[in-house]
Amino acid sequence: MKYEFPAGFWWGSAASGPQTEGTVAGDGKGDSIWDHWYKQNPELFFNQVGPEDTSYVYNRYKEDIALMKKTGHTTYRTSIQWSRLIPDGIGAVNPEAVAFYNSYIDELLANGIEPFMNLYHFDMPLSLQQKGGWESKEVVDAYADYARICFELFGDRVKKWFTHNEPIVPVEGGYLYQFHYPSVVDMKKAVQVAYHETLASAKAIKIYHEMNLDGQIGIILNLTPSYPRNENDPEDVKAARLADAFFNRSFLDPAIKGTFPEDLVSLLKELDYLPEYTQSELELIKHNTIDILGINYYQPRRIMKKESTERLSDKPMPDDYFDNYIWPERKMNPYRGWEIYEKGIYDCLINVRDNYGNLPCYISENGMGVEGEERFINADGMIEDDYRIEFVQAHLKYVHQALQEGCNVKGYHMWTCMDNWSWTNAYKNRYGFIAVDLAEEGKRTIKKSGYWFKEVSDNNGFD
Ligand code: BGP
């Protein structure tokens, strides 16, 4: 076989609790910020579809796990919903949630599918957001308690844990660019939030390691390789390096090295944006780094020195230090406005190999969102998503090349298993191996890519 992967390479997909479970007002669940935001401002959500209309996994997980098996999954990455397990974020544990997650995990294991479990996927319990969310140290401690409870309840069977999914996104969305709740523009708060997410992660890692469970813990980061417009222009290179500091190294460095990037820290200091911190917190972060890294890769950043005079805020923002550059050779996803640059996944892996001790890592998300995918349904009712097969295969070729060159990558999770609800985009961009027909009570139909993936997984590679 031309592209053979190492024995034991994990094949699967990724999703999250809030995007799949549904039953947001049932079985004892508390509101998360998404449930609240939707109730307050449904018009912000595509087609006014909210988190109740996720793919109903809460009631259909057995059927779904059977479909995962049919599509070659040996692993499935999802998350526990904090507001389901502990409705107020702190205090009483919801017994119905414990029963649900126990059964879900057991069903995955009984079908030979390894659960990769994440603790936080953008879904702050509302009552904790009312205490300041990630702006507050009290919430950091509440998160550490929540993490401990998850490890105690499920740590005997879940062997791969992650503290956060894409922690930069709540910073960008909630505090810079207004696509997450609380939707403010405040860079000083953004920095505090980012710092607290890292602190919370380190606390959870410490607890996990002290429990001596037989497993590993890490973080999932959306890495966006930052390419300068002109590699020979020092100002473009500087701008790209700074974008990398803001959006990648801000979390990669503390997660793996236990320290924050010096260039970022000195800039934040100059701006008087440093967060409130203590020396003992910095020590805690230093000594509680991750065992494994999840890499979400969709598209790179292309950066040039700041030329525009446009300002998003009267106070300094990351965008004041660079401009986005439209690379003339870029290839776009024709069904959704994102660049497709397959080599970026390789560059992420090489970066971890060369600059981050070649820590074991997983591709924890990579995928192709398509608007209006129904147009590809064939006469048998199956979506012929050849574009997705091409997309995944092209990225896997680069993962394979990285493996040949010594990268420590151990698995691939496509985003996503079944078409799912995605924040304010709701069901606009379909990503799944399995179609979900909302008009037909969430009827599931495997797409062509799902059958293709089964072969790849069974053969542990492709020609
Ligand atoms: C990632 C998130 C996922 C999912 C995906 C697709 O950044 O981790 O939760 O939302 O992006 O996003 P979208 O639906 O906006 O295309």
GROMACS .gro file of C-alpha atoms and ligand atoms in nm:
model
  479
    1MET     CA    1   0.000   0.000   0.000
    2LYS     CA    2   0.134   0.340  -0.093
    3TYR     CA    3   0.015   0.530   0.214
    4GLU     CA    4   0.036   0.283   0.497
    5PHE     CA    5  -0.001   0.417   0.850
    6PRO     CA    6   0.168   0.274   1.161
    7ALA     CA    7  -0.005  -0.013   1.341
    8GLY     CA    8  -0.247   0.119   1.599
    9PHE     CA    9  -0.303   0.453   1.421
   10TRP     CA   10  -0.645   0.582   1.536
   11TRP     CA   11  -0.916   0.653   1.279
   12GLY     CA   12  -1.223   0.849   1.372
   13SER     CA   13  -1.405   1.177   1.394
   14ALA     CA   14  -1.462   1.457   1.638
   15ALA     CA   15  -1.766   1.636   1.776
   16SER     CA   16  -1.870   1.800   2.100
   17GLY     CA   17  -2.146   1.761   2.358
   18PRO     CA   18  -2.315   2.098   2.300
   19GLN     CA   19  -2.316   2.049   1.923
   20THR     CA   20  -2.467   1.702   1.923
   21GLU     CA   21  -2.661   1.616   2.236
   22GLY     CA   22  -2.977   1.823   2.216
   23THR     CA   23  -3.218   1.786   2.513
   24VAL     CA   24  -3.088   2.115   2.645
   25ALA     CA   25  -3.388   2.175   2.866
   26GLY     CA   26  -3.431   1.820   2.979
   27ASP     CA   27  -3.302   1.562   3.223
   28GLY     CA   28  -3.168   1.812   3.470
   29LYS     CA   29  -2.936   2.004   3.239
   30GLY     CA   30  -2.857   2.365   3.330
   31ASP     CA   31  -2.824   2.637   3.069
   32SER     CA   32  -2.490   2.707   2.908
   33ILE     CA   33  -2.405   3.044   2.759
   34TRP     CA   34  -2.520   2.911   2.421
   35ASP     CA   35  -2.864   2.812   2.549
   36HIS     CA   36  -2.895   3.153   2.708
   37TRP     CA   37  -2.766   3.351   2.410
   38TYR     CA   38  -3.001   3.171   2.176
   39LYS     CA   39  -3.298   3.249   2.400
   40GLN     CA   40  -3.195   3.614   2.415
   41ASN     CA   41  -3.095   3.667   2.051
   42PRO     CA   42  -3.219   3.391   1.820
   43GLU     CA   43  -3.172   3.623   1.522
   44LEU     CA   44  -2.794   3.592   1.564
   45PHE     CA   45  -2.815   3.220   1.479
   46PHE     CA   46  -2.830   3.097   1.120
   47ASN     CA   47  -3.194   3.029   1.029
   48GLN     CA   48  -3.268   3.092   1.398
   49VAL     CA   49  -3.173   2.733   1.478
   50GLY     CA   50  -3.048   2.689   1.835
   51PRO     CA   51  -2.871   2.426   2.043
   52GLU     CA   52  -3.188   2.227   2.113
   53ASP     CA   53  -3.182   2.127   1.747
   54THR     CA   54  -2.849   1.949   1.757
   55SER     CA   55  -2.842   1.598   1.621
   56TYR     CA   56  -3.031   1.447   1.919
   57VAL     CA   57  -2.741   1.224   2.021
   58TYR     CA   58  -2.867   1.227   2.379
   59ASN     CA   59  -3.148   0.996   2.273
   60ARG     CA   60  -2.992   0.832   1.969
   61TYR     CA   61  -2.635   0.755   2.068
   62LYS     CA   62  -2.671   0.378   2.036
   63GLU     CA   63  -2.788   0.407   1.677
   64ASP     CA   64  -2.510   0.659   1.612
   65ILE     CA   65  -2.238   0.441   1.758
   66ALA     CA   66  -2.351   0.157   1.530
   67LEU     CA   67  -2.305   0.401   1.240
   68MET     CA   68  -1.961   0.497   1.366
   69LYS     CA   69  -1.867   0.133   1.352
   70LYS     CA   70  -2.002   0.108   0.999
   71THR     CA   71  -1.785   0.401   0.896
   72GLY     CA   72  -1.464   0.253   1.034
   73HIS     CA   73  -1.428   0.450   1.357
   74THR     CA   74  -1.175   0.315   1.604
   75THR     CA   75  -1.195   0.638   1.802
   76TYR     CA   76  -1.447   0.914   1.863
   77ARG     CA   77  -1.367   1.249   2.014
   78THR     CA   78  -1.643   1.433   2.196
   79SER     CA   79  -1.694   1.638   2.512
   80ILE     CA   80  -1.883   1.629   2.837
   81GLN     CA   81  -2.120   1.921   2.880
   82TRP     CA   82  -2.029   2.087   3.206
   83SER     CA   83  -2.382   2.230   3.236
   84ARG     CA   84  -2.533   1.884   3.195
   85LEU     CA   85  -2.312   1.717   3.453
   86ILE     CA   86  -2.318   2.003   3.705
   87PRO     CA   87  -2.619   2.218   3.614
   88ASP     CA   88  -2.503   2.523   3.811
   89GLY     CA   89  -2.139   2.471   3.715
   90ILE     CA   90  -2.057   2.415   4.080
   91GLY     CA   91  -2.226   2.198   4.342
   92ALA     CA   92  -2.466   1.912   4.286
   93VAL     CA   93  -2.393   1.655   4.018
   94ASN     CA   94  -2.686   1.558   3.795
   95PRO     CA   95  -2.743   1.180   3.828
   96GLU     CA   96  -2.916   1.160   3.489
   97ALA     CA   97  -2.608   1.307   3.324
   98VAL     CA   98  -2.385   1.056   3.501
   99ALA     CA   99  -2.606   0.773   3.376
  100PHE     CA  100  -2.602   0.917   3.022
  101TYR     CA  101  -2.225   0.964   2.999
  102ASN     CA  102  -2.162   0.623   3.158
  103SER     CA  103  -2.384   0.453   2.908
  104TYR     CA  104  -2.242   0.654   2.616
  105ILE     CA  105  -1.883   0.569   2.709
  106ASP     CA  106  -1.966   0.202   2.770
  107GLU     CA  107  -2.143   0.176   2.438
  108LEU     CA  108  -1.842   0.323   2.255
  109LEU     CA  109  -1.607   0.080   2.429
  110ALA     CA  110  -1.834  -0.218   2.367
  111ASN     CA  111  -1.812  -0.132   1.995
  112GLY     CA  112  -1.434  -0.107   1.997
  113ILE     CA  113  -1.434   0.273   1.971
  114GLU     CA  114  -1.191   0.457   2.197
  115PRO     CA  115  -1.344   0.769   2.354
  116PHE     CA  116  -1.125   1.079   2.349
  117MET     CA  117  -1.295   1.305   2.599
  118ASN     CA  118  -1.272   1.681   2.614
  119LEU     CA  119  -1.387   1.883   2.916
  120TYR     CA  120  -1.462   2.224   2.769
  121HIS     CA  121  -1.589   2.304   2.422
  122PHE     CA  122  -1.695   2.671   2.441
  123ASP     CA  123  -1.984   2.584   2.678
  124MET     CA  124  -1.959   2.781   3.000
  125PRO     CA  125  -2.248   2.711   3.239
  126LEU     CA  126  -2.460   3.026   3.248
  127SER     CA  127  -2.450   3.060   3.627
  128LEU     CA  128  -2.070   3.072   3.610
  129GLN     CA  129  -2.072   3.322   3.325
  130GLN     CA  130  -2.282   3.538   3.556
  131LYS     CA  131  -1.986   3.524   3.796
  132GLY     CA  132  -1.755   3.648   3.521
  133GLY     CA  133  -1.688   3.327   3.328
  134TRP     CA  134  -1.320   3.285   3.241
  135GLU     CA  135  -1.256   3.638   3.365
  136SER     CA  136  -1.294   3.506   3.719
  137LYS     CA  137  -1.054   3.301   3.934
  138GLU     CA  138  -1.352   3.149   4.113
  139VAL     CA  139  -1.457   2.995   3.780
  140VAL     CA  140  -1.107   2.857   3.729
  141ASP     CA  141  -1.145   2.673   4.060
  142ALA     CA  142  -1.496   2.558   3.971
  143TYR     CA  143  -1.353   2.415   3.647
  144ALA     CA  144  -1.082   2.229   3.842
  145ASP     CA  145  -1.356   2.072   4.058
  146TYR     CA  146  -1.556   1.980   3.750
  147ALA     CA  147  -1.246   1.819   3.597
  148ARG     CA  148  -1.180   1.618   3.912
  149ILE     CA  149  -1.541   1.496   3.917
  150CYS     CA  150  -1.513   1.384   3.552
  151PHE     CA  151  -1.190   1.196   3.620
  152GLU     CA  152  -1.345   1.028   3.926
  153LEU     CA  153  -1.661   0.930   3.741
  154PHE     CA  154  -1.521   0.826   3.403
  155GLY     CA  155  -1.142   0.805   3.438
  156ASP     CA  156  -1.147   0.427   3.480
  157ARG     CA  157  -1.263   0.390   3.117
  158VAL     CA  158  -1.167   0.710   2.939
  159LYS     CA  159  -0.791   0.702   2.880
  160LYS     CA  160  -0.749   1.013   2.668
  161TRP     CA  161  -0.857   1.343   2.819
  162PHE     CA  162  -0.837   1.700   2.692
  163THR     CA  163  -0.883   2.010   2.904
  164HIS     CA  164  -1.007   2.249   2.633
  165ASN     CA  165  -1.098   2.260   2.269
  166GLU     CA  166  -0.953   2.563   2.090
  167PRO     CA  167  -0.916   2.788   2.396
  168ILE     CA  168  -0.825   3.083   2.172
  169VAL     CA  169  -1.174   3.079   2.021
  170PRO     CA  170  -1.368   3.195   2.331
  171VAL     CA  171  -1.103   3.470   2.360
  172GLU     CA  172  -1.147   3.580   2.000
  173GLY     CA  173  -1.521   3.521   1.984
  174GLY     CA  174  -1.620   3.644   2.329
  175TYR     CA  175  -1.376   3.930   2.384
  176LEU     CA  176  -1.240   4.053   2.049
  177TYR     CA  177  -1.459   3.983   1.746
  178GLN     CA  178  -1.804   3.924   1.896
  179PHE     CA  179  -1.906   3.584   1.766
  180HIS     CA  180  -1.936   3.418   2.109
  181TYR     CA  181  -2.108   3.529   2.426
  182PRO     CA  182  -2.047   3.768   2.606
  183SER     CA  183  -1.959   3.936   2.277
  184VAL     CA  184  -1.758   4.235   2.395
  185VAL     CA  185  -1.449   4.407   2.252
  186ASP     CA  186  -1.193   4.431   2.528
  187MET     CA  187  -0.838   4.312   2.473
  188LYS     CA  188  -0.736   4.345   2.838
  189LYS     CA  189  -1.017   4.113   2.939
  190ALA     CA  190  -0.930   3.885   2.647
  191VAL     CA  191  -0.580   3.841   2.787
  192GLN     CA  192  -0.714   3.767   3.135
  193VAL     CA  193  -0.953   3.506   2.990
  194ALA     CA  194  -0.673   3.339   2.792
  195TYR     CA  195  -0.450   3.329   3.097
  196HIS     CA  196  -0.726   3.179   3.313
  197GLU     CA  197  -0.799   2.911   3.055
  198THR     CA  198  -0.432   2.809   3.068
  199LEU     CA  199  -0.434   2.820   3.447
  200ALA     CA  200  -0.750   2.606   3.457
  201SER     CA  201  -0.593   2.358   3.218
  202ALA     CA  202  -0.279   2.328   3.432
  203LYS     CA  203  -0.492   2.275   3.744
  204ALA     CA  204  -0.687   1.995   3.575
  205ILE     CA  205  -0.364   1.835   3.453
  206LYS     CA  206  -0.220   1.845   3.805
  207ILE     CA  207  -0.531   1.679   3.947
  208TYR     CA  208  -0.531   1.416   3.674
  209HIS     CA  209  -0.166   1.326   3.725
  210GLU     CA  210  -0.205   1.313   4.103
  211MET     CA  211  -0.490   1.065   4.064
  212ASN     CA  212  -0.249   0.823   3.894
  213LEU     CA  213  -0.507   0.708   3.647
  214ASP     CA  214  -0.394   0.491   3.364
  215GLY     CA  215  -0.428   0.746   3.082
  216GLN     CA  216  -0.305   1.069   2.932
  217ILE     CA  217  -0.421   1.427   2.930
  218GLY     CA  218  -0.370   1.710   2.686
  219ILE     CA  219  -0.524   2.012   2.520
  220ILE     CA  220  -0.674   2.062   2.174
  221LEU     CA  221  -0.546   2.367   1.986
  222ASN     CA  222  -0.656   2.505   1.651
  223LEU     CA  223  -0.321   2.575   1.494
  224THR     CA  224  -0.314   2.826   1.211
  225PRO     CA  225   0.033   2.830   1.055
  226SER     CA  226   0.115   3.192   0.994
  227TYR     CA  227   0.282   3.251   0.658
  228PRO     CA  228   0.432   3.592   0.572
  229ARG     CA  229   0.345   3.749   0.239
  230ASN     CA  230   0.713   3.789   0.156
  231GLU     CA  231   0.966   3.581   0.345
  232ASN     CA  232   1.238   3.827   0.251
  233ASP     CA  233   1.060   4.128   0.395
  234PRO     CA  234   1.154   4.150   0.764
  235GLU     CA  235   0.840   4.349   0.841
  236ASP     CA  236   0.610   4.086   0.689
  237VAL     CA  237   0.804   3.817   0.877
  238LYS     CA  238   0.775   4.012   1.201
  239ALA     CA  239   0.400   4.059   1.152
  240ALA     CA  240   0.351   3.688   1.080
  241ARG     CA  241   0.555   3.596   1.385
  242LEU     CA  242   0.338   3.818   1.603
  243ALA     CA  243   0.017   3.669   1.462
  244ASP     CA  244   0.165   3.329   1.547
  245ALA     CA  245   0.230   3.451   1.902
  246PHE     CA  246  -0.125   3.581   1.947
  247PHE     CA  247  -0.310   3.284   1.800
  248ASN     CA  248  -0.082   2.978   1.833
  249ARG     CA  249   0.209   3.015   2.072
  250SER     CA  250  -0.010   3.189   2.333
  251PHE     CA  251  -0.147   2.843   2.420
  252LEU     CA  252   0.109   2.604   2.269
  253ASP     CA  253   0.399   2.737   2.474
  254PRO     CA  254   0.239   2.718   2.818
  255ALA     CA  255   0.075   2.384   2.735
  256ILE     CA  256   0.399   2.215   2.631
  257LYS     CA  257   0.684   2.426   2.768
  258GLY     CA  258   0.510   2.564   3.076
  259THR     CA  259   0.604   2.923   2.985
  260PHE     CA  260   0.452   3.208   2.786
  261PRO     CA  261   0.615   3.341   2.467
  262GLU     CA  262   0.853   3.625   2.551
  263ASP     CA  263   0.764   3.840   2.250
  264LEU     CA  264   0.395   3.824   2.341
  265VAL     CA  265   0.456   3.894   2.709
  266SER     CA  266   0.670   4.198   2.638
  267LEU     CA  267   0.415   4.342   2.397
  268LEU     CA  268   0.131   4.287   2.645
  269LYS     CA  269   0.339   4.447   2.917
  270GLU     CA  270   0.406   4.750   2.701
  271LEU     CA  271   0.032   4.784   2.639
  272ASP     CA  272  -0.049   4.737   3.007
  273TYR     CA  273  -0.252   4.431   2.916
  274LEU     CA  274  -0.077   4.177   3.136
  275PRO     CA  275  -0.332   3.969   3.329
  276GLU     CA  276  -0.356   3.944   3.705
  277TYR     CA  277  -0.136   3.654   3.803
  278THR     CA  278   0.068   3.524   4.094
  279GLN     CA  279   0.410   3.360   4.104
  280SER     CA  280   0.261   3.041   4.244
  281GLU     CA  281   0.019   3.023   3.950
  282LEU     CA  282   0.309   3.059   3.708
  283GLU     CA  283   0.488   2.775   3.891
  284LEU     CA  284   0.176   2.560   3.867
  285ILE     CA  285   0.157   2.623   3.491
  286LYS     CA  286   0.528   2.550   3.456
  287HIS     CA  287   0.505   2.211   3.624
  288ASN     CA  288   0.180   2.084   3.482
  289THR     CA  289   0.223   2.049   3.110
  290ILE     CA  290   0.039   1.817   2.873
  291ASP     CA  291   0.111   1.454   2.782
  292ILE     CA  292  -0.057   1.469   2.441
  293LEU     CA  293  -0.158   1.741   2.198
  294GLY     CA  294  -0.471   1.758   1.983
  295ILE     CA  295  -0.425   1.962   1.666
  296ASN     CA  296  -0.726   2.106   1.485
  297TYR     CA  297  -0.625   2.221   1.141
  298TYR     CA  298  -0.850   2.387   0.888
  299GLN     CA  299  -0.666   2.672   0.720
  300PRO     CA  300  -0.355   2.886   0.760
  301ARG     CA  301  -0.315   3.257   0.819
  302ARG     CA  302  -0.147   3.464   0.551
  303ILE     CA  303  -0.002   3.778   0.697
  304MET     CA  304   0.157   4.100   0.586
  305LYS     CA  305   0.277   4.405   0.773
  306LYS     CA  306   0.007   4.649   0.880
  307GLU     CA  307  -0.081   4.873   0.590
  308SER     CA  308  -0.447   4.947   0.645
  309THR     CA  309  -0.545   5.226   0.880
  310GLU     CA  310  -0.869   5.064   0.986
  311ARG     CA  311  -0.902   5.006   1.360
  312LEU     CA  312  -1.151   4.773   1.529
  313SER     CA  313  -1.129   4.950   1.861
  314ASP     CA  314  -0.983   5.271   2.001
  315LYS     CA  315  -0.764   5.053   2.224
  316PRO     CA  316  -0.492   4.826   2.072
  317MET     CA  317  -0.606   4.491   1.929
  318PRO     CA  318  -0.405   4.206   1.769
  319ASP     CA  319  -0.515   4.335   1.427
  320ASP     CA  320  -0.323   4.656   1.484
  321TYR     CA  321  -0.002   4.460   1.432
  322PHE     CA  322  -0.068   4.284   1.103
  323ASP     CA  323  -0.296   4.267   0.803
  324ASN     CA  324  -0.438   3.955   0.646
  325TYR     CA  325  -0.297   3.895   0.303
  326ILE     CA  326  -0.484   3.742   0.012
  327TRP     CA  327  -0.238   3.502  -0.144
  328PRO     CA  328  -0.306   3.503  -0.519
  329GLU     CA  329  -0.238   3.128  -0.549
  330ARG     CA  330  -0.472   3.028  -0.274
  331LYS     CA  331  -0.722   2.749  -0.337
  332MET     CA  332  -1.062   2.810  -0.185
  333ASN     CA  333  -1.324   2.566  -0.065
  334PRO     CA  334  -1.589   2.645  -0.331
  335TYR     CA  335  -1.872   2.554  -0.091
  336ARG     CA  336  -1.764   2.770   0.201
  337GLY     CA  337  -1.519   3.060   0.210
  338TRP     CA  338  -1.213   2.900   0.366
  339GLU     CA  339  -0.875   2.839   0.209
  340ILE     CA  340  -0.768   2.480   0.151
  341TYR     CA  341  -0.395   2.439   0.202
  342GLU     CA  342  -0.315   2.076   0.274
  343LYS     CA  343   0.055   2.129   0.345
  344GLY     CA  344  -0.043   2.335   0.651
  345ILE     CA  345  -0.120   2.016   0.843
  346TYR     CA  346   0.234   1.895   0.773
  347ASP     CA  347   0.381   2.229   0.881
  348CYS     CA  348   0.191   2.205   1.213
  349LEU     CA  349   0.332   1.858   1.278
  350ILE     CA  350   0.688   1.955   1.181
  351ASN     CA  351   0.661   2.255   1.415
  352VAL     CA  352   0.570   2.024   1.705
  353ARG     CA  353   0.854   1.789   1.609
  354ASP     CA  354   1.116   2.063   1.588
  355ASN     CA  355   1.007   2.316   1.848
  356TYR     CA  356   0.795   2.128   2.100
  357GLY     CA  357   0.988   1.809   2.178
  358ASN     CA  358   0.794   1.594   1.929
  359LEU     CA  359   0.518   1.542   2.183
  360PRO     CA  360   0.267   1.268   2.088
  361CYS     CA  361  -0.014   1.433   1.899
  362TYR     CA  362  -0.341   1.363   1.721
  363ILE     CA  363  -0.517   1.543   1.445
  364SER     CA  364  -0.822   1.619   1.653
  365GLU     CA  365  -1.016   1.810   1.384
  366ASN     CA  366  -0.979   1.862   1.011
  367GLY     CA  367  -1.263   1.876   0.768
  368MET     CA  368  -1.455   2.043   0.493
  369GLY     CA  369  -1.770   2.244   0.556
  370VAL     CA  370  -2.015   2.255   0.267
  371GLU     CA  371  -2.319   2.476   0.234
  372GLY     CA  372  -2.619   2.330   0.057
  373GLU     CA  373  -2.484   1.977   0.048
  374GLU     CA  374  -2.828   1.835  -0.044
  375ARG     CA  375  -2.748   1.923  -0.405
  376PHE     CA  376  -2.508   1.627  -0.413
  377ILE     CA  377  -2.769   1.363  -0.320
  378ASN     CA  378  -2.781   1.084  -0.579
  379ALA     CA  379  -3.078   0.875  -0.691
  380ASP     CA  380  -3.023   0.634  -0.400
  381GLY     CA  381  -3.046   0.916  -0.148
  382MET     CA  382  -2.673   0.920  -0.069
  383ILE     CA  383  -2.463   1.238  -0.070
  384GLU     CA  384  -2.175   1.187  -0.311
  385ASP     CA  385  -1.917   1.398  -0.136
  386ASP     CA  386  -1.615   1.325  -0.353
  387TYR     CA  387  -1.479   1.670  -0.263
  388ARG     CA  388  -1.462   1.558   0.103
  389ILE     CA  389  -1.284   1.235   0.015
  390GLU     CA  390  -1.035   1.436  -0.188
  391PHE     CA  391  -0.992   1.685   0.097
  392VAL     CA  392  -0.932   1.423   0.368
  393GLN     CA  393  -0.708   1.210   0.149
  394ALA     CA  394  -0.491   1.506   0.050
  395HIS     CA  395  -0.445   1.600   0.417
  396LEU     CA  396  -0.375   1.239   0.513
  397LYS     CA  397  -0.099   1.225   0.252
  398TYR     CA  398   0.071   1.511   0.433
  399VAL     CA  399   0.016   1.342   0.771
  400HIS     CA  400   0.177   1.033   0.621
  401GLN     CA  401   0.472   1.236   0.498
  402ALA     CA  402   0.513   1.389   0.844
  403LEU     CA  403   0.516   1.038   0.992
  404GLN     CA  404   0.787   0.936   0.745
  405GLU     CA  405   0.987   1.233   0.868
  406GLY     CA  406   0.965   1.133   1.231
  407CYS     CA  407   0.657   1.320   1.357
  408ASN     CA  408   0.483   1.160   1.651
  409VAL     CA  409   0.127   1.170   1.520
  410LYS     CA  410  -0.097   0.889   1.636
  411GLY     CA  411  -0.440   0.940   1.491
  412TYR     CA  412  -0.678   1.136   1.272
  413HIS     CA  413  -1.021   1.269   1.367
  414MET     CA  414  -1.222   1.427   1.092
  415TRP     CA  415  -1.469   1.699   1.185
  416THR     CA  416  -1.727   1.550   1.211
  417CYS     CA  417  -1.916   1.224   1.246
  418MET     CA  418  -2.273   1.337   1.180
  419ASP     CA  419  -2.366   1.678   1.045
  420ASN     CA  420  -2.400   1.885   1.356
  421TRP     CA  421  -2.505   2.220   1.492
  422SER     CA  422  -2.227   2.473   1.494
  423TRP     CA  423  -2.273   2.777   1.719
  424THR     CA  424  -2.412   3.080   1.539
  425ASN     CA  425  -2.360   2.900   1.206
  426ALA     CA  426  -2.605   2.632   1.323
  427TYR     CA  427  -2.644   2.385   1.030
  428LYS     CA  428  -2.510   2.612   0.759
  429ASN     CA  429  -2.188   2.420   0.693
  430ARG     CA  430  -2.224   2.042   0.677
  431TYR     CA  431  -1.914   1.846   0.772
  432GLY     CA  432  -2.018   1.489   0.855
  433PHE     CA  433  -1.944   1.142   0.726
  434ILE     CA  434  -2.314   1.096   0.795
  435ALA     CA  435  -2.592   1.328   0.679
  436VAL     CA  436  -2.859   1.440   0.924
  437ASP     CA  437  -3.192   1.534   0.768
  438LEU     CA  438  -3.355   1.788   0.996
  439ALA     CA  439  -3.680   1.774   0.800
  440GLU     CA  440  -3.700   1.397   0.860
  441GLU     CA  441  -3.657   1.399   1.239
  442GLY     CA  442  -3.281   1.384   1.212
  443LYS     CA  443  -3.270   1.081   0.984
  444ARG     CA  444  -2.912   0.960   0.936
  445THR     CA  445  -2.766   0.855   0.598
  446ILE     CA  446  -2.402   0.761   0.549
  447LYS     CA  447  -2.233   0.973   0.281
  448LYS     CA  448  -1.993   0.833   0.024
  449SER     CA  449  -1.702   0.961   0.237
  450GLY     CA  450  -1.821   0.744   0.529
  451TYR     CA  451  -1.790   0.427   0.322
  452TRP     CA  452  -1.456   0.543   0.188
  453PHE     CA  453  -1.328   0.612   0.541
  454LYS     CA  454  -1.424   0.260   0.649
  455GLU     CA  455  -1.192   0.120   0.383
  456VAL     CA  456  -0.910   0.350   0.485
  457SER     CA  457  -0.950   0.249   0.847
  458ASP     CA  458  -0.978  -0.124   0.769
  459ASN     CA  459  -0.667  -0.110   0.548
  460ASN     CA  460  -0.487   0.130   0.779
  461GLY     CA  461  -0.412   0.345   0.475
  462PHE     CA  462  -0.482   0.383   0.104
  463ASP     CA  463  -0.314   0.367  -0.234
  464BGP     C1  464  -1.406   2.429   1.499
  464BGP     C2  465  -1.480   2.397   1.627
  464BGP     C3  466  -1.598   2.310   1.605
  464BGP     C4  467  -1.676   2.337   1.478
  464BGP     C5  468  -1.587   2.361   1.356
  464BGP     C6  469  -1.663   2.405   1.231
  464BGP     O1  470  -1.332   2.545   1.515
  464BGP     O2  471  -1.397   2.332   1.722
  464BGP     O3  472  -1.676   2.318   1.722
  464BGP     O4  473  -1.766   2.437   1.498
  464BGP     O5  474  -1.488   2.456   1.388
  464BGP     O6  475  -1.705   2.537   1.237
  464BGP     P1  476  -1.809   2.607   1.140
  464BGP     O7  477  -1.938   2.541   1.157
  464BGP     O8  478  -1.810   2.748   1.179
  464BGP     O9  479  -1.764   2.588   0.999
   0.00000   0.00000   0.00000
